[in-house]
Short mmCIF file of C-alpha atoms and ligand atoms in Angstrom, two decimals:
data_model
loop_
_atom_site.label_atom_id
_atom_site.label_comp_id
_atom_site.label_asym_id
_atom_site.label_seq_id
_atom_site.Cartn_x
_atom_site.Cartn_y
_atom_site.Cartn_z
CA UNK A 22 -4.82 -21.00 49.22
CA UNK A 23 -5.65 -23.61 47.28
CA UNK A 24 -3.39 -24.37 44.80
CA UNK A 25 -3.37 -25.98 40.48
CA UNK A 26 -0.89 -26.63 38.06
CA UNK A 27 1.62 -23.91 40.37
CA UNK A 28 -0.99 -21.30 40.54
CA UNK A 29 -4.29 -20.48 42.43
CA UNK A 30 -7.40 -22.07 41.98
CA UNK A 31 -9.81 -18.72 41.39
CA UNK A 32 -13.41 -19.04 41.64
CA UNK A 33 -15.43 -18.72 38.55
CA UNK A 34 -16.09 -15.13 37.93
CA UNK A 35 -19.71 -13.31 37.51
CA UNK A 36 -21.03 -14.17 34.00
CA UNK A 37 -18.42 -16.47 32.75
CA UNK A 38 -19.36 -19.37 31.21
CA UNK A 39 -17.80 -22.72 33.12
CA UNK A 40 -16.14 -24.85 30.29
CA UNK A 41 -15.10 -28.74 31.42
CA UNK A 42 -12.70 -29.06 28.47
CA UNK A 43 -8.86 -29.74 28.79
CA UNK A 44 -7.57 -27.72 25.95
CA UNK A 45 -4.25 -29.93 26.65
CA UNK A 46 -5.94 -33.17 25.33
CA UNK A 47 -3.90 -34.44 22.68
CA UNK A 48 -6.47 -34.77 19.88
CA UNK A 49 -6.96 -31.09 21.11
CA UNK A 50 -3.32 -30.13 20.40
CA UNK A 51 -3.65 -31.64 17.29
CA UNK A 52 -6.66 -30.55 15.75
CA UNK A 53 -7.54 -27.60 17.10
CA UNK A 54 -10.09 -25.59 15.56
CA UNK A 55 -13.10 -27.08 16.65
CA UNK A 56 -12.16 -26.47 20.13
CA UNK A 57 -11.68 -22.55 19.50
CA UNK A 58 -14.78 -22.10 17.48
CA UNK A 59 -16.68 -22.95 20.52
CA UNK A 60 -14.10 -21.10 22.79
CA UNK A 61 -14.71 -18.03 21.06
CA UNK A 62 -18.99 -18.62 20.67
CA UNK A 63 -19.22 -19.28 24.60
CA UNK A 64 -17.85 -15.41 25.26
CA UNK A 65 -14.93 -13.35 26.19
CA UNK A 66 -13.66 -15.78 28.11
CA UNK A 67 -14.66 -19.02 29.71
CA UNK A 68 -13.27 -20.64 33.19
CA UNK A 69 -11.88 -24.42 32.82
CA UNK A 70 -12.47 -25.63 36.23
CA UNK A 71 -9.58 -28.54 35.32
CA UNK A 72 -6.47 -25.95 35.37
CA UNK A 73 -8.98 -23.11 37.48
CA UNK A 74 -7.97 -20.60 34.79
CA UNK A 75 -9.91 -18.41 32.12
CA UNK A 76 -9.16 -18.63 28.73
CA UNK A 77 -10.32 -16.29 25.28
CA UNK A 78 -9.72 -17.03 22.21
CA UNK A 79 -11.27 -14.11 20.66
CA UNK A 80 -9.02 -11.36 19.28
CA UNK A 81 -10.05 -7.73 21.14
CA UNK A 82 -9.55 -9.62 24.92
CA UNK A 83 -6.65 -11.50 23.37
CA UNK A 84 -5.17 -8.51 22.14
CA UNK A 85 -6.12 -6.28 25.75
CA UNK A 86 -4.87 -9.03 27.59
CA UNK A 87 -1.23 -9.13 25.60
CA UNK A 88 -0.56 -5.87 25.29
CA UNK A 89 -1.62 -4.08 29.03
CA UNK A 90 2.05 -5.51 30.92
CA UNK A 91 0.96 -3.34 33.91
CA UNK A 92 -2.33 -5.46 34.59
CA UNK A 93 -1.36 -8.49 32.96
CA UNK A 94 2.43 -9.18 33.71
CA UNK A 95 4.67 -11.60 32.32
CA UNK A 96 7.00 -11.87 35.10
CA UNK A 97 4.70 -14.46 36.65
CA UNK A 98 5.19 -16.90 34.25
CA UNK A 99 4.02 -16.79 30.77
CA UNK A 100 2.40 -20.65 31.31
CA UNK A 101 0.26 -22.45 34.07
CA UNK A 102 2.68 -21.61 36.63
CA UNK A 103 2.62 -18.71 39.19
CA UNK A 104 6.39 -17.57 39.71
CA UNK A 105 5.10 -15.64 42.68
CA UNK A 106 3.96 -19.07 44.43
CA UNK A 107 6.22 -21.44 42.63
CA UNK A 108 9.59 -22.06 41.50
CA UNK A 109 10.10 -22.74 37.92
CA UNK A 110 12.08 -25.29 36.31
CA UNK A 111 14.73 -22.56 35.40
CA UNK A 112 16.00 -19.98 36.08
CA UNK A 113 13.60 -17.35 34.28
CA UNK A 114 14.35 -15.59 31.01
CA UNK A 115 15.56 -11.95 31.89
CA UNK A 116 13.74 -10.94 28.83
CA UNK A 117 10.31 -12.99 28.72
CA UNK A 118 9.83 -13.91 32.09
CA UNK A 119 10.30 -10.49 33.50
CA UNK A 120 8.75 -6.82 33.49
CA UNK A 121 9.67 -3.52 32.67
CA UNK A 122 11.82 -1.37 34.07
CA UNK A 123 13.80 -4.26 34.25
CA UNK A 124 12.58 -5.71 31.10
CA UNK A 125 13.28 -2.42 29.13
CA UNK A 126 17.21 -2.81 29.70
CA UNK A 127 17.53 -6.60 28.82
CA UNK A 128 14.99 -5.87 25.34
CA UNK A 129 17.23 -2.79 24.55
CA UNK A 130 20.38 -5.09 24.07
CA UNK A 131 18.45 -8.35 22.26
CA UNK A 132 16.76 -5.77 20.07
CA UNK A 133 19.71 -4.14 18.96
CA UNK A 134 21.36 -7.45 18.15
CA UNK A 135 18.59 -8.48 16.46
CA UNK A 136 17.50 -5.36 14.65
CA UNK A 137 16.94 -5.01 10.70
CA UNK A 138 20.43 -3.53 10.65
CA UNK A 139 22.22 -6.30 12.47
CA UNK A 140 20.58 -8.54 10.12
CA UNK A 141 20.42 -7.87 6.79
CA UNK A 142 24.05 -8.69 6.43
CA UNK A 143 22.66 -11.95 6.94
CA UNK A 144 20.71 -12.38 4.12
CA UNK A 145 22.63 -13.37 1.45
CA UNK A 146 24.21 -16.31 3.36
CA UNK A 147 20.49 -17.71 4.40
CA UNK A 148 19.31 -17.44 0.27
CA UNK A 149 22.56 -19.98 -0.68
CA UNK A 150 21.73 -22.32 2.55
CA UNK A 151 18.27 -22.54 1.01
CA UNK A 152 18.67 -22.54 -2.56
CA UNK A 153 20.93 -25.71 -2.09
CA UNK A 154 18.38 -27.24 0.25
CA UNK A 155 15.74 -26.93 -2.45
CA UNK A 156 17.89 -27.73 -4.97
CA UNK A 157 18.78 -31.03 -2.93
CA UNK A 158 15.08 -31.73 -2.77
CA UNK A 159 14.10 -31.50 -6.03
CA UNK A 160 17.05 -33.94 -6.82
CA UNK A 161 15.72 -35.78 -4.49
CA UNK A 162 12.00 -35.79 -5.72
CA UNK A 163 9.99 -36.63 -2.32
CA UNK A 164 11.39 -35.96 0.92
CA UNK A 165 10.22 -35.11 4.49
CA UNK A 166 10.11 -31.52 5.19
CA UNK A 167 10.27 -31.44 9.01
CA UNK A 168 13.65 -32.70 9.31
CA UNK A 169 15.19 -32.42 5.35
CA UNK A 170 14.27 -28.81 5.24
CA UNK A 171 12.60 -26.97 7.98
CA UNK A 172 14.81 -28.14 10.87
CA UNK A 173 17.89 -29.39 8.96
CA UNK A 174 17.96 -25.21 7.74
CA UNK A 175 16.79 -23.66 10.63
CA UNK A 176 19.21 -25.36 12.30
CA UNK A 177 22.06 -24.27 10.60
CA UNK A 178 21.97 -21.16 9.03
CA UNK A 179 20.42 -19.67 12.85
CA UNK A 180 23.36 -20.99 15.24
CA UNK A 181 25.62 -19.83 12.60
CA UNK A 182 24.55 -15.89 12.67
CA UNK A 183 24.31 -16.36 16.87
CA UNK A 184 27.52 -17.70 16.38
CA UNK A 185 27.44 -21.15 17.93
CA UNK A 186 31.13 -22.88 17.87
CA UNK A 187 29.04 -26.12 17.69
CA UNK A 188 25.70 -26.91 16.24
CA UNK A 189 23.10 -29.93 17.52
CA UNK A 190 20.28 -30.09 15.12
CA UNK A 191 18.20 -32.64 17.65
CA UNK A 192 19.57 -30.67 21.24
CA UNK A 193 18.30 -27.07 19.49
CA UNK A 194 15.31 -28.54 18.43
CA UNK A 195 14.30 -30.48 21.47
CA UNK A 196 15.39 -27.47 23.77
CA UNK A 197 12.99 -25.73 22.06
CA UNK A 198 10.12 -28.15 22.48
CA UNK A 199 10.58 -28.38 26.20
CA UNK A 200 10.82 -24.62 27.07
CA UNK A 201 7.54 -24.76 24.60
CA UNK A 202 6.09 -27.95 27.02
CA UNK A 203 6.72 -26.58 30.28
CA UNK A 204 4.31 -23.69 29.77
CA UNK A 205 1.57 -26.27 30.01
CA UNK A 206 0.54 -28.62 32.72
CA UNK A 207 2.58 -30.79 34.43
CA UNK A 208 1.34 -34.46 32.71
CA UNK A 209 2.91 -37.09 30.48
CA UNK A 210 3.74 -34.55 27.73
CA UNK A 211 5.81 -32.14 29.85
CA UNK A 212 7.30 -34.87 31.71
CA UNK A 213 8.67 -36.51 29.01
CA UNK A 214 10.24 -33.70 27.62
CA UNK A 215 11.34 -32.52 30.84
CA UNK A 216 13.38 -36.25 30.80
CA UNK A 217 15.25 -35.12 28.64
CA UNK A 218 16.51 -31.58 30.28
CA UNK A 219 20.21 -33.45 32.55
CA UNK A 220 21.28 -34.28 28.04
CA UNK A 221 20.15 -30.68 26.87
CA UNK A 222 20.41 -28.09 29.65
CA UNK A 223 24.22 -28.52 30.36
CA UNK A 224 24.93 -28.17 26.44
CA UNK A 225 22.78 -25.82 25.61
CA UNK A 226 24.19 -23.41 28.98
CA UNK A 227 28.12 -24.28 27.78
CA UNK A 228 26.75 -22.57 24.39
CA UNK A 229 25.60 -19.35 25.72
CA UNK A 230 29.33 -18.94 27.46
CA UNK A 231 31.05 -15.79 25.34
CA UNK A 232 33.67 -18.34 25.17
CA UNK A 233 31.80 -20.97 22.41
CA UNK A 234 30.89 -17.61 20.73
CA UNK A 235 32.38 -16.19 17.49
CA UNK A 236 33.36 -12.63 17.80
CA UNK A 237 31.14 -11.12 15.08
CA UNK A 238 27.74 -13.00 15.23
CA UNK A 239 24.70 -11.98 17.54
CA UNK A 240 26.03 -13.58 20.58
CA UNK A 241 28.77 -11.08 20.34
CA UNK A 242 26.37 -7.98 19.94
CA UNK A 243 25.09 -9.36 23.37
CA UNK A 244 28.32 -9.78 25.19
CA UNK A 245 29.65 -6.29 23.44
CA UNK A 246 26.79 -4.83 25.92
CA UNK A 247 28.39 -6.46 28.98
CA UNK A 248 31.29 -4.54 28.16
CA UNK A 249 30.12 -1.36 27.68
CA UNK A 250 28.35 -2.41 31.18
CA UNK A 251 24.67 -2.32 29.80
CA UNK A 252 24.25 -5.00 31.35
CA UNK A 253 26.04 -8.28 33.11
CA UNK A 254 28.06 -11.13 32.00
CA UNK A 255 25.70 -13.26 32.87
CA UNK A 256 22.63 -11.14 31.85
CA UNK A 257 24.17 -11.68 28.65
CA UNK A 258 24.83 -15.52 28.48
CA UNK A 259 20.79 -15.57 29.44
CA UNK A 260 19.93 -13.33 26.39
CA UNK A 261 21.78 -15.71 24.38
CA UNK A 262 19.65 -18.74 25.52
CA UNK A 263 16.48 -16.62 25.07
CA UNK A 264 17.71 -16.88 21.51
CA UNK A 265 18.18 -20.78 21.67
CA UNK A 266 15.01 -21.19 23.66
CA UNK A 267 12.71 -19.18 21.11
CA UNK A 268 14.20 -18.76 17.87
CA UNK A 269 14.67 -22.92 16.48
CA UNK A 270 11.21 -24.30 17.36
CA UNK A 271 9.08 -21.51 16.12
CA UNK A 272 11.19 -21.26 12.60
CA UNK A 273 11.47 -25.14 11.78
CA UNK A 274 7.71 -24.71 12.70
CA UNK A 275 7.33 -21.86 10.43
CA UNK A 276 8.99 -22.90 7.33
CA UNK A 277 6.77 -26.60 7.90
CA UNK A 278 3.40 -24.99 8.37
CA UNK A 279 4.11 -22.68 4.96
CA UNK A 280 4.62 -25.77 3.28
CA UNK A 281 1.61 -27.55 4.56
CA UNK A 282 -0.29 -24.92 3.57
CA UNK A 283 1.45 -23.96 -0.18
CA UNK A 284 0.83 -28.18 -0.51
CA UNK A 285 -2.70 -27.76 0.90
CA UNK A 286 -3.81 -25.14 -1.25
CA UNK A 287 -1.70 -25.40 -4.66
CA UNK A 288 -3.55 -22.40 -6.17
CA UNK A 289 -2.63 -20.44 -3.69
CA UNK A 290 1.13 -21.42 -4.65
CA UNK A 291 0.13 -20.12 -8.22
CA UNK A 292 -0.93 -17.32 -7.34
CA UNK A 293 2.47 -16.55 -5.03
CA UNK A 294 4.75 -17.56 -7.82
CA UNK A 295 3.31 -15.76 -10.32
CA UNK A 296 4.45 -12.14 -8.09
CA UNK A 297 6.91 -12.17 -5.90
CA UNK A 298 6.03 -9.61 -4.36
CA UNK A 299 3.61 -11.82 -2.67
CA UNK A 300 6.40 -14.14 -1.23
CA UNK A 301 6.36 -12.10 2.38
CA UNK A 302 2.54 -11.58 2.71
CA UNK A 303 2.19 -15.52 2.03
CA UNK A 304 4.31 -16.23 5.11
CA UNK A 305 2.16 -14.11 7.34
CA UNK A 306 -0.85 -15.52 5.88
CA UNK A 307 1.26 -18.53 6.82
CA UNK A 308 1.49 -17.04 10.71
CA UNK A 309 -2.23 -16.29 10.75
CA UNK A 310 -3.99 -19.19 9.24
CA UNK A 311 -1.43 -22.02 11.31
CA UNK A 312 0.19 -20.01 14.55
CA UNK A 313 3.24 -21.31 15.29
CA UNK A 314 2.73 -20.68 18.93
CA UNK A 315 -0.51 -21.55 19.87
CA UNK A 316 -0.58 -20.23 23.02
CA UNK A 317 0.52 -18.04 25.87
CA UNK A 318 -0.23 -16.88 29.15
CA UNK A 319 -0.67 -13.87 31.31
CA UNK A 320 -1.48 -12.76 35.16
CA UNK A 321 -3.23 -10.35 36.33
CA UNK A 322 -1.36 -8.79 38.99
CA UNK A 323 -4.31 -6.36 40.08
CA UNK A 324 -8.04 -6.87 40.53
CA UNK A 325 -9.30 -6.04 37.16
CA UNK A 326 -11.88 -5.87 34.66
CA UNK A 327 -11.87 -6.89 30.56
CA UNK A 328 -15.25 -6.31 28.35
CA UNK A 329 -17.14 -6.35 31.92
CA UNK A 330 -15.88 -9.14 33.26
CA UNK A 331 -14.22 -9.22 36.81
CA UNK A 332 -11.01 -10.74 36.37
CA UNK A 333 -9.09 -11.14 40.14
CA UNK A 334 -5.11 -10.97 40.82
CA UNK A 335 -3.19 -14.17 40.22
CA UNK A 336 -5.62 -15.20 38.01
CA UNK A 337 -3.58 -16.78 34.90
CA UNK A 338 -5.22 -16.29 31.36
CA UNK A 339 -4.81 -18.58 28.50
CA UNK A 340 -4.42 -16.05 25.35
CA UNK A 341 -5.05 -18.78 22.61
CA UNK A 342 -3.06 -16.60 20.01
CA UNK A 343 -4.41 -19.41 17.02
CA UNK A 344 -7.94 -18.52 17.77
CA UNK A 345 -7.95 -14.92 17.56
CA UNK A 346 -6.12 -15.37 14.35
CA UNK A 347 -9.25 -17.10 13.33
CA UNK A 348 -11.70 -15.11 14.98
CA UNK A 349 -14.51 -14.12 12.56
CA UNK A 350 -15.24 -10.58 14.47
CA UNK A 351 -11.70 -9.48 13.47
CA UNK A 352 -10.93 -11.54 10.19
CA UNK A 353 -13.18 -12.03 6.89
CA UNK A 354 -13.84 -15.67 6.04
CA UNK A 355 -11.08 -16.97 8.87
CA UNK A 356 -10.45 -20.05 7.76
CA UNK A 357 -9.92 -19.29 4.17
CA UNK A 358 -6.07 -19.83 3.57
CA UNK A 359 -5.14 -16.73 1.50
CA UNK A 360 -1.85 -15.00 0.06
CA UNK A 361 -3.56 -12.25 -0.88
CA UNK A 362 -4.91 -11.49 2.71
CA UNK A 363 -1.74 -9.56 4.05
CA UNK A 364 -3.27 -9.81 7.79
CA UNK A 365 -1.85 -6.79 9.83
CA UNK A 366 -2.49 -7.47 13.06
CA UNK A 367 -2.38 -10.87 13.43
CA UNK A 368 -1.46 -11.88 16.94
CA UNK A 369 0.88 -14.96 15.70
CA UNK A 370 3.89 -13.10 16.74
CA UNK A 371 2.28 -11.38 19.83
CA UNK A 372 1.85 -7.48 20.37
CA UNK A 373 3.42 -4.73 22.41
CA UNK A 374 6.58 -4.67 24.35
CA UNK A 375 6.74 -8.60 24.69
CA UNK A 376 6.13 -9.31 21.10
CA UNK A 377 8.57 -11.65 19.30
CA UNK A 378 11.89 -9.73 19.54
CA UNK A 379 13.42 -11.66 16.85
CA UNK A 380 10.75 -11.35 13.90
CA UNK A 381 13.01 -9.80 11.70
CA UNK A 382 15.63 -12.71 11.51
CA UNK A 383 12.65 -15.37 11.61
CA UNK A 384 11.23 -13.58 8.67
CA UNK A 385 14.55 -13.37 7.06
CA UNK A 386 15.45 -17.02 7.28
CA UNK A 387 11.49 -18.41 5.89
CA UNK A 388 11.72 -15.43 3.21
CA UNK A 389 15.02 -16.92 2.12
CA UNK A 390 13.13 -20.49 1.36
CA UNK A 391 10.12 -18.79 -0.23
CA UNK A 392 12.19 -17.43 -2.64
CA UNK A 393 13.93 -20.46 -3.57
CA UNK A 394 10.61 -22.41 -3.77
CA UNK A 395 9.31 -19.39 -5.82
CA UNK A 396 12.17 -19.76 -8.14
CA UNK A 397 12.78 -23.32 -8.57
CA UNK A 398 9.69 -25.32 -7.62
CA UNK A 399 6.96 -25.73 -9.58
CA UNK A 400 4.44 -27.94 -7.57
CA UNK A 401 4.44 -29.17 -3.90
CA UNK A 402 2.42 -33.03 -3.73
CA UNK A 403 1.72 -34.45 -0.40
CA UNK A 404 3.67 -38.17 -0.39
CA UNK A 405 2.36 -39.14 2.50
CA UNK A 406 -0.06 -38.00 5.79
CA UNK A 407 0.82 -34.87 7.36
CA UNK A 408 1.38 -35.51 11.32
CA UNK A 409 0.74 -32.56 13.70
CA UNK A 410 3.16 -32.88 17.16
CA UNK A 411 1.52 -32.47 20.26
CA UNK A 412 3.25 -29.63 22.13
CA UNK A 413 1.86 -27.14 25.27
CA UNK A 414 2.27 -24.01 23.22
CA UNK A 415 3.33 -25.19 19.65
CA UNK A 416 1.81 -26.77 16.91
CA UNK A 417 3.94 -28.27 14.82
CA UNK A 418 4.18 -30.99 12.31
CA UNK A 419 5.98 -33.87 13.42
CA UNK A 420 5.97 -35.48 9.96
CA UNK A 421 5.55 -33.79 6.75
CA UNK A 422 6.34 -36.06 3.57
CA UNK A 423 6.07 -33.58 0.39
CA UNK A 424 7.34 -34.30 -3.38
CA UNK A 425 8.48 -30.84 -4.88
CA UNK A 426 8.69 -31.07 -8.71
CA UNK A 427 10.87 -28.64 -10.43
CA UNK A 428 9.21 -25.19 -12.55
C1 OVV B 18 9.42 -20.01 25.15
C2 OVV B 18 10.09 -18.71 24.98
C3 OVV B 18 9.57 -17.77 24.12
C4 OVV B 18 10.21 -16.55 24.00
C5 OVV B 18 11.35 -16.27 24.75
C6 OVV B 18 11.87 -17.22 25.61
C7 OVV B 18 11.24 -18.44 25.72
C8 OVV B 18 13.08 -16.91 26.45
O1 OVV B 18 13.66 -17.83 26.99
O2 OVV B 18 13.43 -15.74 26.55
#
């Protein structure tokens, strides 16, 4: 077998256009669009002869691909790599990197501790953390979003409801980034993330242990199912760093993009102050103009077939989730940046039994700053260049210099 990136080289498939692009380039990652219009114009999907994989970007085969487990499993790796040929660099999440009937248990018990219930006694705590955030901004006049606001919240109010007996703003955030990096392939990028894994991986694994957990935040929920024997002890310290692994990253990311794009299009920040009510469907506007998570993968684990084309088993499929959130057979004008849009659908969270398990705390936490910019801030200036991060399966801003000025 013939082997790429930890997977196998398939052969290009009847009809499928051959596309010698490395959607990994870094002006690529950064600025992305141009490279998914022309994804989605060449067809269903396309075969990139550098990785030997096919990719869509369009929203009905993104959508098929996502949401059928049974053809397209997870449990192979949810990046470049083949689990079934290769071994990853960690152990695998028992909750992403798996399939049901397993998969079903270990959900049951992260859903439940991270259900609208479990949560909303949260809420009230996450709108003080960020009204004094914003008001600390507007003190401050211009500051720089990324790390004054988006991470330097994130950062605390999350580990606090997990219950974290000790916080690292940079080890959460970076942990984050290189569980995000290691989906792609295995060049400069990944590798210098990966450098950094003997600092973080011991930490963040001492973290998980019930231990370094309070007794009444979500770690606890998770550890309470160990004792009613749901599942193990150590089941549960993995659920736990599913939580550190996916829910930092994507909400500093998040709360940045929303204020990229409220500074971007300051109408649009008119029109979402002037009705609150408009506060939640701005943020997922937000999710489906900037996705957070640009992409994932799946593997077919049969011989297959998607809008006629013949898709064989190990073949690993790049679902570029930002595309089909701009594709202009599902969305009216795409790339029109609109609060008013309220974009069911979108795939910026995925779809189906994987989709993002803890959605209801993410939207909790960037709700909580909405309202306080709602409330207190009356324009959002750039001060400076945005900067996008390069990152396998985020994009993210690495800089974002804003001056709020109070209402
Ligand atoms: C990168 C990522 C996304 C979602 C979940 C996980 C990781 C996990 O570790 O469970």
């Amino acid at each position: 077998m013939n082997m790429i990136e930890g997977h196998m080289a398939i052969e290009v498939p009847e009809n499928v256009p051959v596309w010698d692009v490395d959607p990994y380039d870094h002006n690529i990652l950064r600025d992305p669009y141009d490279y998914y219009s022309e994804l989605r114009a060449k067809g269903p999907f396309v075969y990139i002869p550098k990785y030997a994989i096919l990719a869509t970007g369009r929203y009905l085969e993104a959508k098929e691909v996502f949401t059928d487990w049974e053809r397209f499993v997870s449990s192979r790796g949810v990046g470049l790599q083949d689990f079934k040929l290769e071994e990853p660099w960690r152990p695998p999440s028992v909750v992403l990197e798996v399939d049901p009937p397993y998969h079903t248990k270990t959900r049951t018990v992260i859903a439940r501790a991270l259900s609208p219930k479990a949560i909303r006694a949260l809420k009230e705590g996450f709108q003080i953390a960020a009204d004094k955030l914003v008001d600390d901004l507007l003190a401050k006049g211009t500051s720089e979003i990324v790390v004054d606001l988006a991470e330097a919240y994130t950062t605390t109010v999350f580990p606090a409801a997990v219950g974290l007996s000790e916080t690292d703003s940079r080890r959460l955030v970076d942990y984050g980034a290189m569980v995000f990096n290691a989906l792609g392939p295995d060049n400069e990028l990944r590798q210098s993330a990966m450098a950094q894994a003997p600092d973080i991986v011991p930490w963040i694994m001492e973290r998980c242990k019930r231990e370094n957990l309070s007794t009444d935040g979500i770690g606890a929920t998770i550890y309470a199912a160990a004792d009613d024997g749901e599942i193990t002890e150590e089941e549960a310290g993995m659920l736990v760093r599913s939580l550190l692994s996916a829910g930092v990253d994507t909400t500093v990311t998040g709360i940045g993009s929303l204020i990229w794009c409220l500074a971007t299009w300051p109408e649009q920040f008119e029109i979402m102050k002037a009705d609150p009510k408009l506060v939640r469907p701005a943020f997922e506007e937000t999710l489906r103009f900037t996705s957070p998570v640009h992409s994932f993968f799946r593997t077919a684990n049969v011989d297959t077939e998607v809008s006629g084309i013949k898709i064989v088993d190990g073949t690993k499929i790049m679902c570029s989730l930002a595309s089909a959130n701009r594709d202009e057979r599902q969305w009216p004008q795409p790339d029109k940046f609109d609060v008013t849009r309220m974009p069911a659908g979108h795939l910026a969270m995925g779809l189906g039994i994987h989709g993002c398990v803890g959605q209801v705390i993410a939207r909790a936490e960037v709700e909580a700053v909405s309202n306080a910019l709602a409330d207190k801030v009356g324009s959002i200036e750039f001060a400076g260049e945005a900067v996008w991060r390069p990152n396998h399966s985020i994009r993210a801003l690495d800089r974002l210099p804003v001056s709020f000025g109070k209402k």
